Amino acid sequence: MENNGWDDSAEAWIADMGDKGDFSRRHVLDAPMLARIRERGFHKALDVGCGEGRFCRILAAEGIATTGIDPTARLLDAARARDPQGSYLQARAEALPFDDAGFDLVVSYLTLIDIDDYAKAIAEMARVLRPGGSLLIANLNSFSTAGDWTAEGKAATGYLIDNYLDSRAEWESWNGILIRNWHRPFHLYMQALLQNGLRLVHFDEPAPQGGDPQTVARYRRAPWLHVMEWVRS
């Protein structure tokens, strides 16, 4: 399988995330993700692409028995060190090592952009969900992965989107991390979800809550992220 950068970037990722995560997680996604989970009676969750285990620990603190899977061994080592009582397995989203209908909650928290065979991964996530269970997804908006800020001097003047309909993998670099992310037009994700017996019950592009005012303003100009909840029929 082609290198996607995660093995080489694991240490930098662990350092960058810390215990609480980056701006997108702490100030944009965590609150709306938890709002969809709390008081719903979920008992058993799977976190697909759990990385260093941050959201698994959050789910466990909510009283939900959670299993995390990730293909990157170093990230799993960090997850186990921080959560010795947790359950973490090395596995890929495209071939989940679980029986059918074993979870009432499956979480994909900013992982679809990392997965080569997204359609197979979505089919696997649907397969391991119990009827009536929820697939909760946080992902980058597809216009985000197809675009970038345009600038005049030091001021961002707009957001340029190009080649939106062309799926492609591109290398992204920040804070010592170099990983390969996928851009896909949004309809590809939507079609795969619909084809697997899932029903959309929630969609949001959450605004940031708190944090550095300049970063908040940038996130409000072009919301990079969305949250979806799909229920298995």
Short mmCIF file of C-alpha atoms in Angstrom, two decimals:
data_model
loop_
_atom_site.label_atom_id
_atom_site.label_comp_id
_atom_site.label_asym_id
_atom_site.label_seq_id
_atom_site.Cartn_x
_atom_site.Cartn_y
_atom_site.Cartn_z
CA MET A 1 0.00 0.00 0.00
CA GLU A 2 1.27 3.46 -0.90
CA ASN A 3 2.76 5.45 1.96
CA ASN A 4 0.35 8.08 3.31
CA GLY A 5 2.79 9.72 5.70
CA TRP A 6 1.23 8.66 9.00
CA ASP A 7 4.04 6.38 10.18
CA ASP A 8 6.63 9.12 9.67
CA SER A 9 4.37 11.85 11.08
CA ALA A 10 3.09 10.03 14.17
CA GLU A 11 5.43 11.69 16.70
CA ALA A 12 4.76 15.17 15.34
CA TRP A 13 1.00 14.47 15.36
CA ILE A 14 1.07 13.31 18.99
CA ALA A 15 2.95 16.46 19.99
CA ASP A 16 0.63 18.71 17.98
CA MET A 17 -2.57 17.24 19.39
CA GLY A 18 -1.43 17.17 23.02
CA ASP A 19 -4.17 15.96 25.36
CA LYS A 20 -6.94 18.26 24.13
CA GLY A 21 -6.53 18.42 20.37
CA ASP A 22 -6.14 21.27 17.91
CA PHE A 23 -8.38 24.30 17.30
CA SER A 24 -10.78 22.44 15.01
CA ARG A 25 -11.38 19.74 17.58
CA ARG A 26 -11.50 21.85 20.75
CA HIS A 27 -13.39 24.87 19.45
CA VAL A 28 -15.43 23.62 16.49
CA LEU A 29 -16.18 19.89 16.51
CA ASP A 30 -16.10 18.45 20.05
CA ALA A 31 -19.19 20.23 21.35
CA PRO A 32 -21.53 19.41 18.43
CA MET A 33 -20.24 15.84 18.26
CA LEU A 34 -20.93 15.33 21.97
CA ALA A 35 -24.32 17.00 21.64
CA ARG A 36 -25.34 14.23 19.23
CA ILE A 37 -24.09 11.56 21.65
CA ARG A 38 -25.20 12.67 25.10
CA GLU A 39 -28.42 11.33 26.57
CA ARG A 40 -28.90 8.99 23.61
CA GLY A 41 -28.30 5.76 25.51
CA PHE A 42 -25.33 4.59 23.45
CA HIS A 43 -23.53 1.70 25.15
CA LYS A 44 -20.90 0.43 22.74
CA ALA A 45 -18.91 2.59 20.32
CA LEU A 46 -16.27 2.14 17.66
CA ASP A 47 -13.92 5.03 16.84
CA VAL A 48 -12.60 4.47 13.30
CA GLY A 49 -9.19 6.07 12.89
CA CYS A 50 -8.81 6.84 16.58
CA GLY A 51 -5.21 8.04 16.31
CA GLU A 52 -3.74 8.75 19.75
CA GLY A 53 -7.11 7.98 21.35
CA ARG A 54 -8.28 11.45 22.35
CA PHE A 55 -11.94 11.00 21.37
CA CYS A 56 -12.01 7.44 22.71
CA ARG A 57 -11.13 8.88 26.11
CA ILE A 58 -13.88 11.46 25.76
CA LEU A 59 -16.42 8.76 24.90
CA ALA A 60 -15.26 6.63 27.82
CA ALA A 61 -15.75 9.60 30.14
CA GLU A 62 -19.36 9.68 28.89
CA GLY A 63 -19.79 6.10 30.10
CA ILE A 64 -19.65 4.50 26.63
CA ALA A 65 -17.57 1.34 26.17
CA THR A 66 -15.36 2.32 23.25
CA THR A 67 -13.00 0.47 20.94
CA GLY A 68 -10.55 2.45 18.83
CA ILE A 69 -8.96 1.21 15.62
CA ASP A 70 -6.15 2.75 13.63
CA PRO A 71 -3.58 1.47 11.12
CA THR A 72 -0.66 3.41 12.66
CA ALA A 73 1.12 1.45 15.38
CA ARG A 74 2.86 4.44 17.01
CA LEU A 75 -0.43 6.29 17.44
CA LEU A 76 -1.96 3.21 19.07
CA ASP A 77 1.02 2.98 21.43
CA ALA A 78 0.30 6.54 22.54
CA ALA A 79 -3.40 5.77 22.94
CA ARG A 80 -2.69 2.75 25.15
CA ALA A 81 -0.15 4.67 27.24
CA ARG A 82 -2.69 7.41 27.95
CA ASP A 83 -5.60 5.00 28.47
CA PRO A 84 -4.31 1.65 29.77
CA GLN A 85 -7.85 0.39 30.40
CA GLY A 86 -8.99 1.25 26.89
CA SER A 87 -9.43 -1.06 23.90
CA TYR A 88 -7.25 -0.24 20.88
CA LEU A 89 -6.66 -2.45 17.84
CA GLN A 90 -4.50 -2.06 14.77
CA ALA A 91 -6.87 -2.33 11.82
CA ARG A 92 -8.01 -0.51 8.72
CA ALA A 93 -11.40 1.08 8.14
CA GLU A 94 -11.77 -0.83 4.89
CA ALA A 95 -11.65 -4.21 6.70
CA LEU A 96 -13.03 -3.88 10.22
CA PRO A 97 -12.31 -7.01 12.33
CA PHE A 98 -15.77 -7.11 13.94
CA ASP A 99 -18.99 -9.03 13.52
CA ASP A 100 -22.03 -7.49 11.88
CA ALA A 101 -24.21 -5.19 14.00
CA GLY A 102 -21.83 -5.12 16.97
CA PHE A 103 -21.96 -1.38 17.83
CA ASP A 104 -24.72 1.13 18.44
CA LEU A 105 -22.38 4.06 17.67
CA VAL A 106 -19.61 4.33 15.08
CA VAL A 107 -17.53 7.52 14.94
CA SER A 108 -15.46 8.77 12.02
CA TYR A 109 -13.80 11.91 13.35
CA LEU A 110 -11.82 13.59 10.56
CA THR A 111 -10.78 10.25 9.08
CA LEU A 112 -12.59 9.91 5.74
CA ILE A 113 -10.08 12.29 4.16
CA ASP A 114 -7.29 9.83 5.07
CA ILE A 115 -8.93 6.67 3.74
CA ASP A 116 -8.10 5.47 0.22
CA ASP A 117 -11.17 3.29 -0.37
CA TYR A 118 -13.79 5.52 1.24
CA ALA A 119 -16.70 3.53 -0.24
CA LYS A 120 -15.48 0.27 1.29
CA ALA A 121 -14.85 2.00 4.62
CA ILE A 122 -18.38 3.44 4.70
CA ALA A 123 -19.81 0.01 3.85
CA GLU A 124 -17.81 -1.50 6.71
CA MET A 125 -18.94 1.15 9.18
CA ALA A 126 -22.56 0.52 8.20
CA ARG A 127 -22.06 -3.24 8.47
CA VAL A 128 -20.91 -3.16 12.09
CA LEU A 129 -23.76 -0.84 13.16
CA ARG A 130 -26.83 -2.28 14.83
CA PRO A 131 -30.20 -1.38 13.27
CA GLY A 132 -31.12 1.98 14.71
CA GLY A 133 -27.47 2.73 15.52
CA SER A 134 -25.73 5.94 14.50
CA LEU A 135 -22.74 6.69 12.31
CA LEU A 136 -21.41 10.07 13.46
CA ILE A 137 -19.07 11.76 10.99
CA ALA A 138 -16.93 14.86 11.25
CA ASN A 139 -15.16 15.73 8.03
CA LEU A 140 -13.64 18.58 6.07
CA ASN A 141 -16.07 20.28 3.72
CA SER A 142 -15.29 19.30 0.16
CA PHE A 143 -14.95 22.92 -0.90
CA SER A 144 -12.23 23.16 1.77
CA THR A 145 -10.24 20.29 0.31
CA ALA A 146 -10.62 21.77 -3.20
CA GLY A 147 -9.69 25.29 -2.25
CA ASP A 148 -7.37 27.71 -0.52
CA TRP A 149 -7.30 31.30 0.57
CA THR A 150 -6.26 33.89 -1.99
CA ALA A 151 -4.20 36.75 -0.63
CA GLU A 152 -3.22 40.28 -1.50
CA GLY A 153 -0.24 41.28 0.59
CA LYS A 154 -0.92 39.66 3.96
CA ALA A 155 -4.71 39.91 3.84
CA ALA A 156 -6.87 37.00 2.67
CA THR A 157 -9.26 38.43 0.07
CA GLY A 158 -11.32 35.33 -0.75
CA TYR A 159 -11.49 31.59 -1.05
CA LEU A 160 -10.61 30.03 -4.40
CA ILE A 161 -12.13 26.65 -5.31
CA ASP A 162 -10.80 24.79 -8.34
CA ASN A 163 -11.12 21.32 -9.88
CA TYR A 164 -13.85 20.48 -7.39
CA LEU A 165 -15.21 17.45 -9.26
CA ASP A 166 -11.81 15.75 -9.61
CA SER A 167 -10.98 13.36 -6.75
CA ARG A 168 -7.31 13.51 -5.82
CA ALA A 169 -4.85 12.82 -3.01
CA GLU A 170 -2.61 15.71 -2.01
CA TRP A 171 0.17 16.10 0.55
CA GLU A 172 -0.49 18.49 3.42
CA SER A 173 2.21 19.80 5.76
CA TRP A 174 2.05 21.68 9.08
CA ASN A 175 3.96 21.64 12.40
CA GLY A 176 6.29 18.84 11.29
CA ILE A 177 3.41 16.69 10.00
CA LEU A 178 3.35 15.56 6.37
CA ILE A 179 0.36 13.41 5.44
CA ARG A 180 -1.66 12.63 2.36
CA ASN A 181 -5.30 13.76 2.40
CA TRP A 182 -8.04 13.12 -0.13
CA HIS A 183 -10.21 15.66 -1.84
CA ARG A 184 -13.50 14.21 -3.05
CA PRO A 185 -16.64 15.99 -4.22
CA PHE A 186 -19.27 15.78 -1.53
CA HIS A 187 -21.70 13.77 -3.64
CA LEU A 188 -19.35 10.76 -3.55
CA TYR A 189 -19.58 10.54 0.23
CA MET A 190 -23.33 11.15 0.18
CA GLN A 191 -23.99 8.47 -2.44
CA ALA A 192 -21.90 5.88 -0.57
CA LEU A 193 -23.73 6.60 2.67
CA LEU A 194 -27.15 6.37 1.02
CA GLN A 195 -26.25 3.14 -0.76
CA ASN A 196 -25.53 1.42 2.55
CA GLY A 197 -28.96 1.70 4.12
CA LEU A 198 -28.18 4.82 6.13
CA ARG A 199 -30.57 7.71 6.73
CA LEU A 200 -29.36 11.26 7.34
CA VAL A 201 -30.84 12.68 10.55
CA HIS A 202 -28.49 15.59 11.27
CA PHE A 203 -26.21 17.93 9.33
CA ASP A 204 -24.35 21.00 10.55
CA GLU A 205 -21.43 23.25 9.68
CA PRO A 206 -20.65 24.30 13.25
CA ALA A 207 -19.30 27.74 14.02
CA PRO A 208 -16.27 28.00 16.30
CA GLN A 209 -16.88 28.59 19.98
CA GLY A 210 -14.08 30.40 21.78
CA GLY A 211 -10.42 30.49 20.88
CA ASP A 212 -8.22 33.05 19.18
CA PRO A 213 -10.44 35.76 17.62
CA GLN A 214 -8.47 35.88 14.35
CA THR A 215 -8.76 32.13 13.91
CA VAL A 216 -12.46 32.26 14.78
CA ALA A 217 -13.00 34.95 12.13
CA ARG A 218 -11.22 32.85 9.49
CA TYR A 219 -13.29 29.76 10.32
CA ARG A 220 -16.48 31.80 10.05
CA ARG A 221 -15.56 33.18 6.62
CA ALA A 222 -15.35 29.72 5.07
CA PRO A 223 -16.54 26.92 7.40
CA TRP A 224 -14.04 24.13 6.85
CA LEU A 225 -15.89 21.39 8.69
CA HIS A 226 -19.20 19.62 8.92
CA VAL A 227 -20.89 17.10 11.23
CA MET A 228 -23.33 14.44 10.01
CA GLU A 229 -25.30 11.76 11.81
CA TRP A 230 -26.60 8.81 9.81
CA VAL A 231 -28.86 6.10 11.27
CA ARG A 232 -28.86 2.52 10.05
CA SER A 233 -32.28 1.27 8.98
#
